[in-house]
Coordinates of C-alpha atoms in Angstrom, one line a residue:
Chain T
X1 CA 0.0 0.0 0.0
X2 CA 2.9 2.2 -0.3
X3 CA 2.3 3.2 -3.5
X4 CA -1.1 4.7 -2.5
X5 CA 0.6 6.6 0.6
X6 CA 3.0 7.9 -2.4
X7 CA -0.5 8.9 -4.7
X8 CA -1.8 10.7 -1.5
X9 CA 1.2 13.0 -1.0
X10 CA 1.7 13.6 -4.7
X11 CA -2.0 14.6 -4.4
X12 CA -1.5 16.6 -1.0
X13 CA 1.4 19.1 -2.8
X14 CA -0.7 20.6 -4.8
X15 CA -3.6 21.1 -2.1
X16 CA -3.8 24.2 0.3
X17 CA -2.4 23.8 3.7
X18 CA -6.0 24.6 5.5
X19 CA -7.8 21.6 3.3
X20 CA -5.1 19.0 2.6
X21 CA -5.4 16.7 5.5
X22 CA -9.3 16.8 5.3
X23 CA -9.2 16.2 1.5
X24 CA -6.7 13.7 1.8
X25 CA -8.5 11.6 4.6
X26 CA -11.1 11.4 2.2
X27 CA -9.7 10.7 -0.8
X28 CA -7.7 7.8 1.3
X29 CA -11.0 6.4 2.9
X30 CA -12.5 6.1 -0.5
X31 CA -9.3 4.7 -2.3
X32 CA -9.3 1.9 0.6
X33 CA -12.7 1.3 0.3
X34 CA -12.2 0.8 -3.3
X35 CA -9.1 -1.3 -2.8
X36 CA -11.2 -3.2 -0.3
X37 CA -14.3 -4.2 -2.3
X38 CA -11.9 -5.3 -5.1
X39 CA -10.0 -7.6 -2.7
X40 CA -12.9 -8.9 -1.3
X41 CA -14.3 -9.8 -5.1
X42 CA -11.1 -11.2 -6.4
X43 CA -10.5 -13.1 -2.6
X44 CA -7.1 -12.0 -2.4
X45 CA -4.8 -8.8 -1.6
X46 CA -4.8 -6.7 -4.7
X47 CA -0.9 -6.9 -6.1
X48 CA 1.1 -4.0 -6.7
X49 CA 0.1 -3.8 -10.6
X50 CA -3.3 -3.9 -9.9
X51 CA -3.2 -1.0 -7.4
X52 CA -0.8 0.9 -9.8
X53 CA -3.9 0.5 -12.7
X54 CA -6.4 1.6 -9.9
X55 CA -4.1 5.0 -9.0
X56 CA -3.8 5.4 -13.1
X57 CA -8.1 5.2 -13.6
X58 CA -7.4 7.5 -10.7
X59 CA -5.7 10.4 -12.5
X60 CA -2.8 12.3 -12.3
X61 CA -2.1 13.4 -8.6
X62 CA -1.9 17.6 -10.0
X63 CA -5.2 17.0 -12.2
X64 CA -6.9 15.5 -9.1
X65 CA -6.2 18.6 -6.5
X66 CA -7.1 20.6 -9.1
X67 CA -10.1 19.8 -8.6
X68 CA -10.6 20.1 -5.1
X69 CA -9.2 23.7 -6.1
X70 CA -11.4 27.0 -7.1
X71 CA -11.3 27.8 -10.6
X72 CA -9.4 30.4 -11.9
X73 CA -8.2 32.5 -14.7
X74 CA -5.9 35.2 -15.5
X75 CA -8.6 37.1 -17.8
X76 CA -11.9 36.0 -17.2
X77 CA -14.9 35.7 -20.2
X78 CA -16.1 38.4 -19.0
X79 CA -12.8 40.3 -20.2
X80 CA -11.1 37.2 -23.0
X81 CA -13.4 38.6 -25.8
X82 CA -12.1 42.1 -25.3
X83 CA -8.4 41.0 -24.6
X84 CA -8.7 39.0 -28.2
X85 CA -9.8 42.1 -29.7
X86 CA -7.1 43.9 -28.2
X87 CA -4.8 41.6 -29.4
X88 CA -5.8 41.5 -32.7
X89 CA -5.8 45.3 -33.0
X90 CA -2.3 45.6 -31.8
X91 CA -1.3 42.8 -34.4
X92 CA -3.0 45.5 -37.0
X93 CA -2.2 48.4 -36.9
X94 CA 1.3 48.1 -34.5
X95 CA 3.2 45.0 -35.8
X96 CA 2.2 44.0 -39.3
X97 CA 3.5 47.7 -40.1
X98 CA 6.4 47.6 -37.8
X99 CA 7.2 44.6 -39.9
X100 CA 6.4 46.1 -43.1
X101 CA 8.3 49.0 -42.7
X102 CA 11.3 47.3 -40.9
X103 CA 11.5 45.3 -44.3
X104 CA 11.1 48.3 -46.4
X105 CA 13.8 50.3 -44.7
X106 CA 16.1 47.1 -44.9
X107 CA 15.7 46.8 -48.7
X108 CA 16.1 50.7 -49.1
X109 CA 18.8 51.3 -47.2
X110 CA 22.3 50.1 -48.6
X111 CA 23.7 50.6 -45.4
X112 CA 22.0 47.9 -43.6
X113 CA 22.7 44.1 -44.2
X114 CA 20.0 42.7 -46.2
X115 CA 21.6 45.0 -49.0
X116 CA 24.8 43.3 -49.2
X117 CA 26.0 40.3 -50.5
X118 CA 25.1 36.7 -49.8
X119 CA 25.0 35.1 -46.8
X120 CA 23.4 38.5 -45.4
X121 CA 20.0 38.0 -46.2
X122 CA 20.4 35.4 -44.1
X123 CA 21.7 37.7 -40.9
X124 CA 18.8 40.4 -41.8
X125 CA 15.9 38.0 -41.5
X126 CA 17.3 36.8 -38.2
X127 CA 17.4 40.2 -36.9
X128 CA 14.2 41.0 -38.3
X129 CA 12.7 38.2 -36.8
X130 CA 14.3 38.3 -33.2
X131 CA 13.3 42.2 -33.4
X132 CA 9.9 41.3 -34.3
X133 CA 9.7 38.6 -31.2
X134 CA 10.7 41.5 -29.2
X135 CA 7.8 43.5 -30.2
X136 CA 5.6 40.9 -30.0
X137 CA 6.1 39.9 -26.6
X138 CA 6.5 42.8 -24.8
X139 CA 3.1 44.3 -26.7
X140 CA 1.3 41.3 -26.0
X141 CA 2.9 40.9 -22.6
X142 CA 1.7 44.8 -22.0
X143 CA -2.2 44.1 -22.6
X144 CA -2.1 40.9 -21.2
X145 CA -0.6 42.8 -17.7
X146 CA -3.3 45.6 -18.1
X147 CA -6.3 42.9 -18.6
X148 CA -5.0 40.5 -15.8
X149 CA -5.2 44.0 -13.9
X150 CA -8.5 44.9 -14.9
X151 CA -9.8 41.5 -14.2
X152 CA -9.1 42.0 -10.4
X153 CA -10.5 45.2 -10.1
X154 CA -13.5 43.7 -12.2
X155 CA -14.2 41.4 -9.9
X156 CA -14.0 43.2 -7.2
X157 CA -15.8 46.7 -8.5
X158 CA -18.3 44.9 -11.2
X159 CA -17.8 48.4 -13.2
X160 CA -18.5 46.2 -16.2
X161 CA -22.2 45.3 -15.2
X162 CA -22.5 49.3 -15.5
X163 CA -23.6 50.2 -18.8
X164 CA -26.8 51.1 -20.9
X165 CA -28.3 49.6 -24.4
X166 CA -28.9 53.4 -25.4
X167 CA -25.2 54.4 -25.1
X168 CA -24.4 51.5 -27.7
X169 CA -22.9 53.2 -31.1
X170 CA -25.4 53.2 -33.4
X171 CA -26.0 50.4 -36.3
X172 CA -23.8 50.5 -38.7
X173 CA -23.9 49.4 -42.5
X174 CA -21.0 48.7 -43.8
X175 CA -21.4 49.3 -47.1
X176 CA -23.1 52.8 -46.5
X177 CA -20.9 55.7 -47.4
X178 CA -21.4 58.6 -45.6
X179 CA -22.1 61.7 -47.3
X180 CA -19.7 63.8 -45.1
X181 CA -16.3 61.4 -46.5
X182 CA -17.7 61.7 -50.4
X183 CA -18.1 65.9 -49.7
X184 CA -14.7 65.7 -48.3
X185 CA -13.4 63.6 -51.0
X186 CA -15.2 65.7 -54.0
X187 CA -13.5 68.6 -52.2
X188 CA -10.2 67.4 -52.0
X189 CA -10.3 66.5 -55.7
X190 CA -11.1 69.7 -56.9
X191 CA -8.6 71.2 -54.6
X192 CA -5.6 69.0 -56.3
X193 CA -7.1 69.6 -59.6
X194 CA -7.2 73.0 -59.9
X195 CA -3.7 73.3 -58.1
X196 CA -2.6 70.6 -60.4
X197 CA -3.3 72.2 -64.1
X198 CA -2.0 75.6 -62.1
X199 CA 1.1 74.7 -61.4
X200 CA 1.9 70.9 -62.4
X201 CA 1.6 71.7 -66.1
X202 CA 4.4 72.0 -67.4
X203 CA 7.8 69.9 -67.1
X204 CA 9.6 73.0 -66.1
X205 CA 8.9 74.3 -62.2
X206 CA 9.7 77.8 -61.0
X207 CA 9.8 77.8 -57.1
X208 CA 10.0 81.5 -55.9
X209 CA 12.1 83.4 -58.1
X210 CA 15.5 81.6 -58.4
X211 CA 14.8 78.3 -58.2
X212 CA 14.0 75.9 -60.9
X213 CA 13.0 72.2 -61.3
X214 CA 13.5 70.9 -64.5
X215 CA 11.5 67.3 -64.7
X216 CA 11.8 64.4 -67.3
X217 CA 9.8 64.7 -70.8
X218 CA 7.5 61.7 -69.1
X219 CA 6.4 63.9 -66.6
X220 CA 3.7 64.4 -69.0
X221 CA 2.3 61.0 -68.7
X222 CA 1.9 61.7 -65.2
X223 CA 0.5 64.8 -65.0
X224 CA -2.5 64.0 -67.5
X225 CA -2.7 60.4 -65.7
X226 CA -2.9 62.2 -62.4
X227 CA -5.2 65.1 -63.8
X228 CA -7.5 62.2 -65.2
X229 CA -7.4 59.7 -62.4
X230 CA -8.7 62.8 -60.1
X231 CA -11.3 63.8 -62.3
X232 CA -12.7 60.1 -62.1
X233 CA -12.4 60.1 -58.1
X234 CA -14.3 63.4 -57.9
X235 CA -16.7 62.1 -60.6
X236 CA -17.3 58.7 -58.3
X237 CA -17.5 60.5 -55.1
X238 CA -20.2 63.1 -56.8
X239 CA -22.3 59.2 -57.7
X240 CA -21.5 57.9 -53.9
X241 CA -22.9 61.4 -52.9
X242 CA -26.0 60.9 -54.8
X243 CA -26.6 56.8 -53.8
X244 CA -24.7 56.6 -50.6
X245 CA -24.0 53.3 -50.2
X246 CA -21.2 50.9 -52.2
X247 CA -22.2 49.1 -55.7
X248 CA -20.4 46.1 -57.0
X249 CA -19.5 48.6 -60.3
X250 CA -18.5 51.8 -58.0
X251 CA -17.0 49.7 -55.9
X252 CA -14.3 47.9 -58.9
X253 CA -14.3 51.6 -59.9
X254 CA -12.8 52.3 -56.7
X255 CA -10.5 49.5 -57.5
X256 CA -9.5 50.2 -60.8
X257 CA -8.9 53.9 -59.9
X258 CA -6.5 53.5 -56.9
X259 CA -4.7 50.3 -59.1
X260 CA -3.8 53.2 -62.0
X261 CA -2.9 55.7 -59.2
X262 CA -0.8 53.4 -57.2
X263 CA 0.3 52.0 -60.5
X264 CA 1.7 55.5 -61.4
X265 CA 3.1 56.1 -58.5
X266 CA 5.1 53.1 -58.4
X267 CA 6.2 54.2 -62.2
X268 CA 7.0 57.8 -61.2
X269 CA 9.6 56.4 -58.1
X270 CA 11.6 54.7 -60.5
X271 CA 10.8 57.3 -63.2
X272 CA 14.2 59.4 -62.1
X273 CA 11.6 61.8 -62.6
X274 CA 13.7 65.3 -61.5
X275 CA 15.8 66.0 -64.6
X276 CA 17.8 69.0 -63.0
X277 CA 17.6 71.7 -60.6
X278 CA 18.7 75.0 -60.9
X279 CA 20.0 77.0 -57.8
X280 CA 21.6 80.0 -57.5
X281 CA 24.8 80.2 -55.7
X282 CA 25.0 76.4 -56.4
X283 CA 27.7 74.7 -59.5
X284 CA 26.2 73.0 -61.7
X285 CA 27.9 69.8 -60.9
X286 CA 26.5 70.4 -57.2
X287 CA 23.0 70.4 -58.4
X288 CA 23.4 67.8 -60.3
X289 CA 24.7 65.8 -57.6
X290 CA 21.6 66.8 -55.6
X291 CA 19.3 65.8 -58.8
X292 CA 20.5 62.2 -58.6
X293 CA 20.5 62.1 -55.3
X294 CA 16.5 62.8 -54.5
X295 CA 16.0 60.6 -57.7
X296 CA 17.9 57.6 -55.6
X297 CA 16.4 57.8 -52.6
X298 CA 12.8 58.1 -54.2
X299 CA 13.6 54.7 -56.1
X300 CA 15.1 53.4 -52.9
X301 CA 11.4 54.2 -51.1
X302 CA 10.1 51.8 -54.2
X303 CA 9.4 48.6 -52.1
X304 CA 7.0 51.2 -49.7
X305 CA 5.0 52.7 -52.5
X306 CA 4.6 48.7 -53.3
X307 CA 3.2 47.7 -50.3
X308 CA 1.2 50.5 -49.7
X309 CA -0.4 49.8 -53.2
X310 CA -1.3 46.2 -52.0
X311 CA -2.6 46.9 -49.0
X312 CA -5.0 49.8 -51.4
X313 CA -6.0 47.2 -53.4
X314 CA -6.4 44.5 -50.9
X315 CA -8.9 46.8 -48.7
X316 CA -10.4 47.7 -52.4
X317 CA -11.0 43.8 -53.6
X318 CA -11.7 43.2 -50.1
X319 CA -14.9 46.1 -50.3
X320 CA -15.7 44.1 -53.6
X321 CA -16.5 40.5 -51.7
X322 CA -18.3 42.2 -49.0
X323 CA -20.9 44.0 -51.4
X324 CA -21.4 41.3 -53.6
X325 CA -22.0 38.9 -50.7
X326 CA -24.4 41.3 -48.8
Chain Y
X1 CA -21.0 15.3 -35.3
X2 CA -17.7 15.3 -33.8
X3 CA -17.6 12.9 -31.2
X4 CA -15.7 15.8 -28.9
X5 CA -18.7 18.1 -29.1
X6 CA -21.6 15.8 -28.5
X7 CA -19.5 14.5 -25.5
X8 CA -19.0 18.3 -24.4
X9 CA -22.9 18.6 -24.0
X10 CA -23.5 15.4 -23.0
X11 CA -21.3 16.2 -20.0
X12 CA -22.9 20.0 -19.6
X13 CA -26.5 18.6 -19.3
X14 CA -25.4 15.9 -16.8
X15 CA -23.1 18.8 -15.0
X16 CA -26.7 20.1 -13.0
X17 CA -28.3 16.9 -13.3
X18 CA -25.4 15.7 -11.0
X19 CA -26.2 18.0 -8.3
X20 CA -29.4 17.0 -8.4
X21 CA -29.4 13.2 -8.0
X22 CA -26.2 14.0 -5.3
X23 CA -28.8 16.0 -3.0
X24 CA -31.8 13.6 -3.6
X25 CA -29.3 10.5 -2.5
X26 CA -28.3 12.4 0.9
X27 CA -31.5 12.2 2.1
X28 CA -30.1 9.3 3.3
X29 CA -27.0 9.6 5.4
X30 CA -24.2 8.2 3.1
X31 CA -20.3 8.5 2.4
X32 CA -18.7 9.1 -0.3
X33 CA -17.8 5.5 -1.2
X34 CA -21.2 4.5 -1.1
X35 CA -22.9 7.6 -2.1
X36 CA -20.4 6.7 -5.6
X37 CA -22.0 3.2 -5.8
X38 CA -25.5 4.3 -5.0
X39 CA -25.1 6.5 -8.4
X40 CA -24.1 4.1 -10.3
X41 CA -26.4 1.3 -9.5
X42 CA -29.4 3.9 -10.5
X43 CA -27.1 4.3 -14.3
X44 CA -25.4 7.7 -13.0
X45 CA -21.8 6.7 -13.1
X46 CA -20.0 9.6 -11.2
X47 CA -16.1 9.7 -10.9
X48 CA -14.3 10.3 -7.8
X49 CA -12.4 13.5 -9.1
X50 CA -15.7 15.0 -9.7
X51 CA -18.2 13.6 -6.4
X52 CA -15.5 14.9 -3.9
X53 CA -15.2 18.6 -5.3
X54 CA -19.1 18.7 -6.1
X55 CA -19.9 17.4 -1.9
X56 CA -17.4 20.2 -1.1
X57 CA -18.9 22.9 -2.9
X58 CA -22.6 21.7 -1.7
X59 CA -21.5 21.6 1.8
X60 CA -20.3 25.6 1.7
X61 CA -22.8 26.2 0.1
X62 CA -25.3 24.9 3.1
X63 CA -26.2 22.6 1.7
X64 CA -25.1 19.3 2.4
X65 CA -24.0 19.1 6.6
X66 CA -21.0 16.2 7.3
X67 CA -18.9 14.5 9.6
X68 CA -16.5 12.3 10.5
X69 CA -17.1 8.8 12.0
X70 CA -15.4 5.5 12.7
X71 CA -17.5 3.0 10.6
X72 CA -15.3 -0.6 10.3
X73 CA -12.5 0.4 11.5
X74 CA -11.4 3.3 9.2
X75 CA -12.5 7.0 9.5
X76 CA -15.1 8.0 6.7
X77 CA -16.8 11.1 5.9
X78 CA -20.8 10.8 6.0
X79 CA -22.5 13.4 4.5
X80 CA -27.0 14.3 4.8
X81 CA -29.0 16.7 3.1
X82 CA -29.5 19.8 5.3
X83 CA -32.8 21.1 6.1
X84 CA -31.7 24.0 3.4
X85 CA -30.6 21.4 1.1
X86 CA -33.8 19.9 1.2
X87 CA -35.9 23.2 0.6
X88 CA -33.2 23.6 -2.4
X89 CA -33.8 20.1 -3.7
X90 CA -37.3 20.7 -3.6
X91 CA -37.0 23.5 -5.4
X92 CA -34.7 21.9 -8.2
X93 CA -36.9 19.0 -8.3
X94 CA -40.0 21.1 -9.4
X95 CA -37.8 23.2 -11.9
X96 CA -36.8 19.8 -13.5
X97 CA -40.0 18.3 -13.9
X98 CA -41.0 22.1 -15.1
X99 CA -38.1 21.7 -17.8
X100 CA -38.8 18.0 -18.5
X101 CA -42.7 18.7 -19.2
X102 CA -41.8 21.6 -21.6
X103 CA -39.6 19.6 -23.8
X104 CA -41.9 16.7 -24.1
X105 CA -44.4 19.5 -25.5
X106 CA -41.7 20.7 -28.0
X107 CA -41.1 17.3 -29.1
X108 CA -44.7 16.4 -29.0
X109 CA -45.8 19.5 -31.2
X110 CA -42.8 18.8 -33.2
X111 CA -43.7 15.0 -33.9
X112 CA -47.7 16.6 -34.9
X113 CA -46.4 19.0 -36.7
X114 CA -44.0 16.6 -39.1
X115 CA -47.1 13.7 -39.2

């Protein structure tokens, strides 16, 4: 019977001082009784395999206190839904573009390893990595803290059984578009349209008196692609102003319109777009050092603009699916 | 269905039924040993990891009342419905046959409704 004096105290560890010897007087009484009745049906003393089976139906010593135990959690489900949310949000909107930055700066900047040669690629998605780990925890280490905090003063203060239907945000549609953001929006294009053909128009740029910019012959292309692309946006948002809510068609509008302005902005960063600037007081040789400068660093920026269009036309495709399955 | 979810609600329903069939077994003065076999001849197989905890809690709670006595030679636990345990179990009892007489008129509408 040793090996059920062994069970007991395994069982005992995990107990509370003020409850283990009643628990475990009970749990022994009904283990003996057991042990008992089985002897007494099989006519002989139960053998040490047959007591070890009986301690294994039992369960493990830990799982069994925990029983005897009250239950309880770090963040309740009261709070867990919240805490998820939370969690999610700071995934969002604080370490996918942490991440997508961090990459973007790595592949623009020559200074930094994942730049140089071969095996450094290697060393730079370590680094990423282990910095992103870093993030991760402490973020998620932070709201769990703040939640296992709230939790207590949940329980004790029950401010969360405060609250009123009628202070609930409103319904919301999502495919309604509110007439305030398509104003805005018609306003803004007009805005960039009549400050565009103003002072965009031509390849050559006076700024103040002395300086001028001198751009490629393709700034053309951009300017009328730009000049087009706005008078569509301001030509949708007048239709979204009118019928307020999203369309399959408006909405691969939407789509199409953001895929030809990211698409031209992608184009103009690797355009080398300035051709030359003109400053007084400056060589030529200097300015044209600056030139090609600005036009490196804009490329360099490329992988951004990319992302940035993906993540347009991912929200855009993603607006599609929505309104067609509504 | 997955075997893991009808098992899951299988053990939720039985989770109050438990209590139930515990208090209307105390009536008469039992210990946990036998109180285990008296369940199980009636079909209601109870394990040990979940009686103990479940008396426990009913005996805070009021209750159940115990106490320790020298019945063949070894120490046991005897436990009896309390006089508050019984106003509670008569109080459960009603709600279940409240609970079991509206689901036999859901199913019984239900079987009219599909002959």
């Amino acid at each position: 019977m040793e090996l059920i004096e062994r069970y007991l105290q395994a069982v005992g560890f995990w107990l509370p001082n003020r409850q283990k010897d009643d628990i475990i007087a009970e749990l022994s009484a009904d283990i003996h009784a057991q042990v008992e009745e089985q002897e007494t049906t099989l006519s002989r003393k139960m053998n040490q395999a047959e007591v070890e089976a009986l301690l294994k139906k039992r369960g493990r010593p830990v799982l069994v206190a925990n029983r005897f135990l009250p239950q309880e959690s770090l963040i309740g489900p009261v709070l867990f839904p919240v805490y998820c949310f939370i969690l999610k949000v700071v995934s969002l909107c604080y370490l996918v573009p942490w991440l997508l930055i961090t990459i973007g700066l790595m592949i623009a900047n020559p200074a930094l390893p994942a730049n140089q040669a071969s095996p450094s690629w290697l060393t730079a998605l370590a680094t990423v990595s282990g910095h992103l780990w870093t993030a991760a925890f402490i973020s998620f280490g932070t709201v769990t803290l703040i939640f296992a905090i709230m939790e207590r003063v949940q329980a004790r203060s029950n401010f969360l059984e405060e609250w009123s239907p009628s202070k609930l945000p409103p319904a919301r549609n999502r495919n309604l578009i509110p007439r305030f953001s398509s104003s805005i929006e018609i306003a803004v294009n007009w805005v960039f349209l009549i400050w565009w053909a103003a002072y965009a128009h031509s390849s050559e740029i006076l700024i103040g008196s002395s300086v001028r910019v001198s751009l490629h012959p393709q700034w053309s292309w951009f300017y009328w692609g730009y000049f087009i692309l706005a008078l569509c946006n301001a030509t949708l948002a007048a239709a979204n102003l009118l019928q307020p809510y999203w369309t399959a068609t408006r909405a691969t509008l939407r789509l199409l319109s953001d895929a030809v302005g990211a698409g031209l902005f992608c184009w103009l960063m690797k355009a080398n777009i300035l051709a030359g600037i003109f400053l007084p007081n400056v060589s030529p040789q200097r300015a044209m050092e600056v030139t090609q400068a600005i036009n490196h660093w804009v490329a360099a920026v490329f992988p951004v603009g990319v992302i940035i269009a993906f993540v347009v036309a991912a929200t855009d495709i993603y607006r599609i699916i929505r309104v067609k399955n509504a | 269905m997955n075997p893991d979810s009808f098992e899951n609600l299988r053990l939720e329903l039985r989770r109050g039924c438990l209590v139930l069939a515990v208090l209307a077994a105390l009536r008469r003065e039992q210990y946990g040993y036998t109180l285990r076999k008296t369940l199980s001849k009636h079909g209601l197989e109870i394990d040990e990891g979940t009686l103990y905890p479940l008396l426990r809690r009913l005996e805070t709670q009021g209750l159940l009342a115990s106490e320790w006595r020298e019945e063949d030679k070894r120490k046991k636990r005897f436990y009896l419905l309390s006089p508050e345990g019984a106003d509670v179990l008569k109080q459960l009892l009603s709600e279940w046959k409240s609970i079991d007489s509206a689901i036999n008129t859901i199913l019984k509408e239900h079987d009219h409704g599909t002959h």
